[in-house]
XYZ file of C-alpha atoms in Angstrom:
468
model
C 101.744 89.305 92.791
C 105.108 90.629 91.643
C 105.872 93.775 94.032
C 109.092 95.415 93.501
C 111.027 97.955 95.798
C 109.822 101.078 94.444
C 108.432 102.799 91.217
C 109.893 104.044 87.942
C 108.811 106.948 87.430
C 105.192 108.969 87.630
C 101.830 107.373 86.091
C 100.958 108.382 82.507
C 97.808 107.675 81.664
C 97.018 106.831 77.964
C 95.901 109.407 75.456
C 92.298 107.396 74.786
C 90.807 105.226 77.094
C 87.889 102.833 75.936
C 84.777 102.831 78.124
C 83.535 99.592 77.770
C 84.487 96.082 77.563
C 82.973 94.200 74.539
C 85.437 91.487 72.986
C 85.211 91.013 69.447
C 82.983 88.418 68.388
C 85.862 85.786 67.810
C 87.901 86.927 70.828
C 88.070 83.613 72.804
C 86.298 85.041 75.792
C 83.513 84.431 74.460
C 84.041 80.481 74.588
C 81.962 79.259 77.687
C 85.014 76.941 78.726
C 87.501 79.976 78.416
C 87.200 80.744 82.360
C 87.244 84.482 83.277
C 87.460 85.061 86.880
C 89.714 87.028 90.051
C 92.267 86.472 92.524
C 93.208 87.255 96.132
C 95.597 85.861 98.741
C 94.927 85.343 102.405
C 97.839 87.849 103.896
C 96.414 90.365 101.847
C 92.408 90.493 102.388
C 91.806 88.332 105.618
C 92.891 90.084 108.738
C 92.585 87.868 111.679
C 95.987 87.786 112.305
C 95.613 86.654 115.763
C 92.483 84.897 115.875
C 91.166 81.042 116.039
C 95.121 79.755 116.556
C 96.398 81.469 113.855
C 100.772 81.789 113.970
C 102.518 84.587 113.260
C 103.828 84.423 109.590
C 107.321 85.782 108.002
C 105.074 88.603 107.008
C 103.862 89.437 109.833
C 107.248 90.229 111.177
C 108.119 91.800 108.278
C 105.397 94.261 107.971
C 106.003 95.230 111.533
C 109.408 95.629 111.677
C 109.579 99.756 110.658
C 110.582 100.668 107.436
C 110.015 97.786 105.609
C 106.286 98.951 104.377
C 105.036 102.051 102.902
C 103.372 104.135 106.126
C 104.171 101.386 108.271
C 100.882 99.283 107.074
C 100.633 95.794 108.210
C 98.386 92.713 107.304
C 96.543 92.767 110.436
C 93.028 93.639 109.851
C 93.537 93.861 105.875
C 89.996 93.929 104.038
C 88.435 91.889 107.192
C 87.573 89.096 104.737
C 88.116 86.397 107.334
C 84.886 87.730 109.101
C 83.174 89.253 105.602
C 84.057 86.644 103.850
C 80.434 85.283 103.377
C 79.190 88.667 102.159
C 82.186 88.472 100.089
C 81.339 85.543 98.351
C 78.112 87.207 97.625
C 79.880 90.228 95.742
C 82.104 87.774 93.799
C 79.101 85.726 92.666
C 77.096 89.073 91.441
C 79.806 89.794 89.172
C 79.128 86.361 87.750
C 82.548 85.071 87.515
C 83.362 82.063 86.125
C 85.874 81.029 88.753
C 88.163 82.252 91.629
C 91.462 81.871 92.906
C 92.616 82.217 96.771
C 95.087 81.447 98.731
C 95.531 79.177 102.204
C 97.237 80.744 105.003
C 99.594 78.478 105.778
C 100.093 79.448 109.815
C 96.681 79.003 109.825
C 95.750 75.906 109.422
C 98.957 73.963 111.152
C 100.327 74.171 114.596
C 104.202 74.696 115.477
C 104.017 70.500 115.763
C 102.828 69.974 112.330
C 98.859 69.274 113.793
C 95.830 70.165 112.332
C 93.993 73.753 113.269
C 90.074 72.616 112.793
C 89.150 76.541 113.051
C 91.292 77.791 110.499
C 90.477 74.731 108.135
C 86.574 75.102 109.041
C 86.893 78.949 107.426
C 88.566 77.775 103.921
C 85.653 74.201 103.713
C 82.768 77.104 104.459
C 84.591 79.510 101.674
C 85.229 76.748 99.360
C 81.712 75.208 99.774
C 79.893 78.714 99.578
C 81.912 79.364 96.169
C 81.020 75.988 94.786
C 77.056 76.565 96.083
C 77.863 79.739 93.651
C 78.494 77.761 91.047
C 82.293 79.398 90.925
C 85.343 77.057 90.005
C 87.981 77.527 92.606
C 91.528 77.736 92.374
C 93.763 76.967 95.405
C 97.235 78.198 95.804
C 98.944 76.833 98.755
C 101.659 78.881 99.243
C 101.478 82.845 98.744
C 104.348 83.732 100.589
C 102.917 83.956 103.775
C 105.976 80.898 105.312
C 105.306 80.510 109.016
C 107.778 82.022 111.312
C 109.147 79.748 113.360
C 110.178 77.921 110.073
C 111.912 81.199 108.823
C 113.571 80.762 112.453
C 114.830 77.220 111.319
C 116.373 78.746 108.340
C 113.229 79.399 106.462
C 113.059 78.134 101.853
C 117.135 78.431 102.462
C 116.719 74.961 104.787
C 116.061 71.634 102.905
C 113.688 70.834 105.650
C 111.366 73.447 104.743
C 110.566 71.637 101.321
C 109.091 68.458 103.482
C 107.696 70.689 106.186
C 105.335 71.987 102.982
C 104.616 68.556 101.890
C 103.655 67.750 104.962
C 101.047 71.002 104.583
C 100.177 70.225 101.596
C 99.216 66.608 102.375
C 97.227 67.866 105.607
C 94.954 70.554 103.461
C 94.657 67.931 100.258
C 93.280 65.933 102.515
C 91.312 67.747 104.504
C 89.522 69.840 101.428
C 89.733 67.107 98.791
C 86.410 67.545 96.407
C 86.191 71.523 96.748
C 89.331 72.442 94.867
C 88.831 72.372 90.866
C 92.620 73.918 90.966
C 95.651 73.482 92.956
C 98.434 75.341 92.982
C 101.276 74.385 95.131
C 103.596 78.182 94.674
C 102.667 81.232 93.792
C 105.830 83.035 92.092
C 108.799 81.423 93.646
C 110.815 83.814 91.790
C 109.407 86.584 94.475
C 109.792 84.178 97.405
C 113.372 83.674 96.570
C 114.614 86.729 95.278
C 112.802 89.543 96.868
C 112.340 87.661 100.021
C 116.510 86.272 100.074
C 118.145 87.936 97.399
C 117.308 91.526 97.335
C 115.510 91.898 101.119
C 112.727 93.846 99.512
C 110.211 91.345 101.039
C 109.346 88.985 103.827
C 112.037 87.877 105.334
C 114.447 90.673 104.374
C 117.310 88.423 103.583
C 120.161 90.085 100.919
C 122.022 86.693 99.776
C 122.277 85.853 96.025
C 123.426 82.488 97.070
C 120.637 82.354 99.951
C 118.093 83.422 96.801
C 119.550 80.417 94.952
C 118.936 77.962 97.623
C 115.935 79.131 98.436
C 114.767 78.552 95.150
C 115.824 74.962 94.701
C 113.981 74.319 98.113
C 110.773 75.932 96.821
C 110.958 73.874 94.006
C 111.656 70.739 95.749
C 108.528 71.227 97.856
C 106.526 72.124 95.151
C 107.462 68.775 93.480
C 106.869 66.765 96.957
C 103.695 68.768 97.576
C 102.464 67.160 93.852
C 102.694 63.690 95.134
C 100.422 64.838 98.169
C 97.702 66.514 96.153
C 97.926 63.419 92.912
C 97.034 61.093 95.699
C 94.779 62.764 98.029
C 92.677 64.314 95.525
C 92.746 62.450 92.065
C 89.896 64.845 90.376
C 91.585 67.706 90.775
C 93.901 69.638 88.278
C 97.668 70.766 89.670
C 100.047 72.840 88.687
C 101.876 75.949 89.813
C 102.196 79.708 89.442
C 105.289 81.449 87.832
C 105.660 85.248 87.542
C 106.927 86.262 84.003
C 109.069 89.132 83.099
C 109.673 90.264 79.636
C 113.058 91.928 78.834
C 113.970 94.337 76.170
C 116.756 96.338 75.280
C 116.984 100.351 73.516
C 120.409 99.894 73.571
C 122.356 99.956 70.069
C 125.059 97.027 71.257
C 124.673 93.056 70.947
C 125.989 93.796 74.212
C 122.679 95.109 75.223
C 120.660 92.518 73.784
C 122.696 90.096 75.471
C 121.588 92.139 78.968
C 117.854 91.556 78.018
C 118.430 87.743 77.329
C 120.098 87.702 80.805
C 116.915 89.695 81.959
C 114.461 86.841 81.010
C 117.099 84.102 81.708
C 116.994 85.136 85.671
C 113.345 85.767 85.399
C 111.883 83.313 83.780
C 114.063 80.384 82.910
C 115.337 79.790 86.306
C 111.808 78.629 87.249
C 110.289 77.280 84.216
C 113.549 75.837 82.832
C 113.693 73.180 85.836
C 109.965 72.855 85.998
C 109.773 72.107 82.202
C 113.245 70.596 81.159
C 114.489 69.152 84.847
C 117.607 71.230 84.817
C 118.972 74.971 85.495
C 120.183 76.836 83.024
C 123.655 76.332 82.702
C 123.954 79.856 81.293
C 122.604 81.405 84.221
C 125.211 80.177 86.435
C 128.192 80.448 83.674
C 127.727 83.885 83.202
C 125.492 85.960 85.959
C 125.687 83.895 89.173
C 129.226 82.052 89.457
C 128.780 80.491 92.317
C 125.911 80.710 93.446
C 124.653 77.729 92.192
C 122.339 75.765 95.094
C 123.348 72.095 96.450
C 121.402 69.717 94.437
C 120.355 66.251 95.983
C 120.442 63.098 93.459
C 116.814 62.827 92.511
C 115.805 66.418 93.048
C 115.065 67.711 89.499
C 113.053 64.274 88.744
C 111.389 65.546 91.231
C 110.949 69.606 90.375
C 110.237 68.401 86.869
C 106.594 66.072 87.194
C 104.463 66.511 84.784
C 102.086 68.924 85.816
C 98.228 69.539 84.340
C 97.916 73.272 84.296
C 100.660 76.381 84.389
C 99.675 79.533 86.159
C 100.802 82.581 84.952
C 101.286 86.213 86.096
C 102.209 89.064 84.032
C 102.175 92.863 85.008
C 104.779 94.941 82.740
C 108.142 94.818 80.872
C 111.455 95.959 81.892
C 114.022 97.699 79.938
C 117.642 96.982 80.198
C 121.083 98.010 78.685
C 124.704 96.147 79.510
C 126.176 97.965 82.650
C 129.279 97.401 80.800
C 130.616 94.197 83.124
C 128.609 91.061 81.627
C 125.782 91.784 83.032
C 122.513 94.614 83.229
C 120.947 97.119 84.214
C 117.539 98.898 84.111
C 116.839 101.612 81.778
C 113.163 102.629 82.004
C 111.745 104.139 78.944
C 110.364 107.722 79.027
C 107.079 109.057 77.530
C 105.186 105.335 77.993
C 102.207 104.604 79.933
C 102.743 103.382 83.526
C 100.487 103.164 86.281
C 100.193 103.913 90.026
C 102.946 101.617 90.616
C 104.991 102.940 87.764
C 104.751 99.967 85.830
C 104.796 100.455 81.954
C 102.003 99.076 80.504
C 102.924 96.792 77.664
C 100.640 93.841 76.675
C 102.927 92.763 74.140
C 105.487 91.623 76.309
C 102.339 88.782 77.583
C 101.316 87.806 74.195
C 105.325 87.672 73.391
C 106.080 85.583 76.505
C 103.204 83.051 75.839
C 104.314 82.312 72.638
C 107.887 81.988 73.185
C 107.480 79.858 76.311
C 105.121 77.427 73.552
C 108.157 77.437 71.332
C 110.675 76.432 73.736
C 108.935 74.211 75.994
C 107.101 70.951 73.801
C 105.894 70.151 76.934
C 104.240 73.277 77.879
C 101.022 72.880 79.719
C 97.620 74.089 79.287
C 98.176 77.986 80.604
C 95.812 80.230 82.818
C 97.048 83.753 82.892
C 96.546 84.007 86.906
C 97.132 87.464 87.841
C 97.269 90.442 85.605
C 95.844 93.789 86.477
C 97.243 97.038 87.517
C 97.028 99.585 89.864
C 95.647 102.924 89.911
C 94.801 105.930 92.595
C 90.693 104.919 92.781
C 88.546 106.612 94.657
C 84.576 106.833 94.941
C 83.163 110.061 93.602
C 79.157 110.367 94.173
C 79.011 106.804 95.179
C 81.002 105.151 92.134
C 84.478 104.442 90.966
C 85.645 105.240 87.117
C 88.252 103.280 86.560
C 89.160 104.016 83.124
C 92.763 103.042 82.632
C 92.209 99.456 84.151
C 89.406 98.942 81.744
C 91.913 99.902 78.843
C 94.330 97.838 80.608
C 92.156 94.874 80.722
C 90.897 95.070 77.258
C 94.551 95.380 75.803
C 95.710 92.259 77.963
C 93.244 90.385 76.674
C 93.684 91.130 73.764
C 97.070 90.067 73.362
C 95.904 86.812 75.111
C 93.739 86.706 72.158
C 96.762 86.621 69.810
C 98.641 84.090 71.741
C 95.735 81.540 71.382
C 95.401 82.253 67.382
C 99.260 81.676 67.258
C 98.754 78.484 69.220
C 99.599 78.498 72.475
C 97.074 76.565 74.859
C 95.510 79.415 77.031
C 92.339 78.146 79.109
C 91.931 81.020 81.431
C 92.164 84.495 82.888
C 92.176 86.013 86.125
C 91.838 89.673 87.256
C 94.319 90.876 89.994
C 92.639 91.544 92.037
C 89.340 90.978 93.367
C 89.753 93.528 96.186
C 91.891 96.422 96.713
C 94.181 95.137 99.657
C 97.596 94.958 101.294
C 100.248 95.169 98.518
C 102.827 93.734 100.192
C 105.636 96.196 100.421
C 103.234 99.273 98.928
C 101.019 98.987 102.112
C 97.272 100.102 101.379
C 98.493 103.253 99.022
C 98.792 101.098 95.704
C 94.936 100.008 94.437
C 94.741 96.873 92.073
C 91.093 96.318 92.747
C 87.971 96.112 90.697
C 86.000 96.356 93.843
C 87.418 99.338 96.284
C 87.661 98.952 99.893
C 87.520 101.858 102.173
C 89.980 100.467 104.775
C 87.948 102.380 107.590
C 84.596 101.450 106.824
C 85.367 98.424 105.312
C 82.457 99.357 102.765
C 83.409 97.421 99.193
C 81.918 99.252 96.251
C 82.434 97.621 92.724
C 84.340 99.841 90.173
C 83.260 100.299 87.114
C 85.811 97.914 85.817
C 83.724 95.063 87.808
C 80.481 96.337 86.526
C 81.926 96.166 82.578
C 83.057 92.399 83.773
C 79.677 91.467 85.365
C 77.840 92.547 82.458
C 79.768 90.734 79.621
C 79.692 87.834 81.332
C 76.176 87.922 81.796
C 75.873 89.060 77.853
C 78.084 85.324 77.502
C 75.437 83.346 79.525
C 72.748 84.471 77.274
C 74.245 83.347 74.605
C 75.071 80.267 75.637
């Protein structure tokens, strides 16, 4: 999920905040092929860090390196899902969601030599056979930023090699799991990977190189295209795509200078993924007039290769961000006052997803079908006489969906939705303080109690079963 360096601002909490979650009648959720279901990534539940021939990952090193995460908080035992993860499974199936999307732990299912690890691919064939015994649809994302380290000690997403390294990965797990994936994903949010982890240094590995960012990129890319041809042959039944974080940009400022800051905004968020996964190029404007020269070193054959047809888009939305000109060609952020936010100090906006959707459908012919992958939000739970009232996610959730809602009547081709997140876990940068959740983990005990958010889920879903 996105995660950036720090918050804007204190959590407002909206004036009203519905208690329930009943979609209207011709709200799309109520479709039985409209898949509603939750997410999680293996750094951030599974623990285990140093068990059954597991490698140390980029985050890893990251997250122990002081400084670098709130209270010093590492991924090391995490929600212990790697040993609860049958009891898990359980949890997830009593909320009776339609599907669920993980992640594969890349250092843990490949040695330093590129050979198979049978324990660590033994733990994902029992999770992904339990979840299909469920009856759940699962969703596989092969990379969630958790690169090995002794490939960030090569030169990491900013070396060409990585790209064929991943193949290579994602040819070994295709193979290996091929008839218990419904979804593959080959990234999740490359934007992250490239600039947080290479351009700004806010995450895993730390780097603070625009042009580093910018090669890094292309490389994800690149692998994400190779790593198609591995999953299209190994496992034919399967639908593949990728996962994109989306930010929307908007402006207060009076000045066409300021609305040219916000189109920058979205042209360095959003089009430098989607524009060479969808039209085979970079934007031209992006290099012309925010990054001179830092455009990457592109191979002949490369964006035939980023830009394969793919059967599904993932997509991750959490909040807008408001920019003015900073008076040299480019932006800078402006957050709003007096507008909701939440524990991260996010605003809370679900226009900005129903406006993304339906420009991305406008500019891309080719646009997939969509899941919205991640959206969710986090707040300061805790469990008061044995439960957890969650009240602004619920309001969050139902807004959100909502304004899916309105993309789909407007026309855009939206198939799915999943909750971030499943679990409260490690967010990244934000350690254990920042709870996205709808099932709380005391990080002690390790005791999982479904919030009330989970409990509104489980029983509209079950309401949808009834009806058929």
């Amino acid at each position: 999920m996105v995660s950036s360096d720090d918050s804007k601002g204190d959590p407002v909490a909206p004036s009203t905040l519905p208690s329930t979650f009943n979609p209207p009648a011709d709200s799309i959720l109520w479709r039985p092929d409209f898949l509603l279901g939750a997410a999680t990534a293996a750094y951030q539940i599974e623990g285990a860090a140093q068990e059954d021939g597991r490698l140390p990952s980029i985050w890893d090193t990251f997250s122990a390196t002081p400084g670098k995460v709130l209270h010093g908080d590492t991924g090391e035992i995490a929600c212990d899902h790697y040993h609860r993860w049958e009891s898990d499974i359980d949890l997830l199936a009593s909320l009776n969601v339609d599907a669920y999307r993980l992640s594969i732990a890349w250092p843990r299912v490949m040695d330093e030599a590129g050979r198979p690890n049978e324990a660590g691919l033994a733990f994902y064939r029992k999770l992904l056979q339990r979840l299909k015994g469920k009856g759940i649809r699962t969703s596989v994302t092969l990379y969630h930023w958790d690169l090995p380290q002794h490939l960030e000690d090569e030169g990491g997403w900013c070396n060409r090699a990585t790209a064929y390294r991943f193949a290579e990965y994602a040819d070994l797990v295709s193979r290996e799991l091929a008839g218990l994936v419904d979804f593959w994903s080959t990234l999740n949010e490359p934007w992250c990977s490239a600039m947080l982890g290479y351009g700004t240094g806010h995450h895993a590995p730390g780097r603070s190189d625009l042009r580093a960012a910018n090669a890094a990129m292309h490389h994800l890319l690149l692998g994400h295209g190779l790593a198609l041809r591995a999953l299209r042959r190994n496992d034919p039944a399967s639908s593949k795509g990728i996962v994109v974080n989306v930010g929307r940009g908007t402006t207060d400022g009076p000045t066409r200078d300021d609305e040219r800051a916000a189109e920058l905004f979205e042209l360095q968020h959003n089009d430098w993924v989607l524009d060479p996964l969808l039209r085979g190029q970079y934007p031209a404007r992006l290099y012309e007039e925010l990054w001179p020269g830092a455009r990457p070193d592109i191979a002949e054959g490369d964006m035939a290769i980023i830009g394969a047809p793919l059967d599904f888009i993932g997509i991750n939305y959490y909040f807008r961000t408001n920019v003015r000109s900073d008076g040299a060609g480019g932006y800078v952020e402006v957050p709003l006052a007096d507008v909701e936010r939440t524990q991260m100090g996010w605003e809370v906006y679900p226009d900005g997803l129903s406006d993304l959707l339906v420009a991305f459908d406008r500019r891309y012919p080719n646009l997939p079908p969509v899941y919205i992958t991640e959206n969710g939000m986090a707040s300061d739970d805790a469990v008061i006489d044995g439960a957890v009232v969650d009240d602004q996610r619920i309001a969050f959730l139902n807004r959100h969906l909502a304004a899916v809602d309105e993309a789909v009547r407007a026309g855009v081709d939206v198939r799915g939705y999943y909750i971030w997140s499943f679990l409260d876990n490690f967010e990244w940068a934000f350690g254990y303080e920042r709870r996205f959740g709808i099932v709380h983990v005391d990080y002690t005990t390790q005791q999982r109690t479904p919030k009330r958010s989970a409990e509104l889920v489980r029983d509209f879903l079950a309401r949808r079963r009834e009806r058929g």
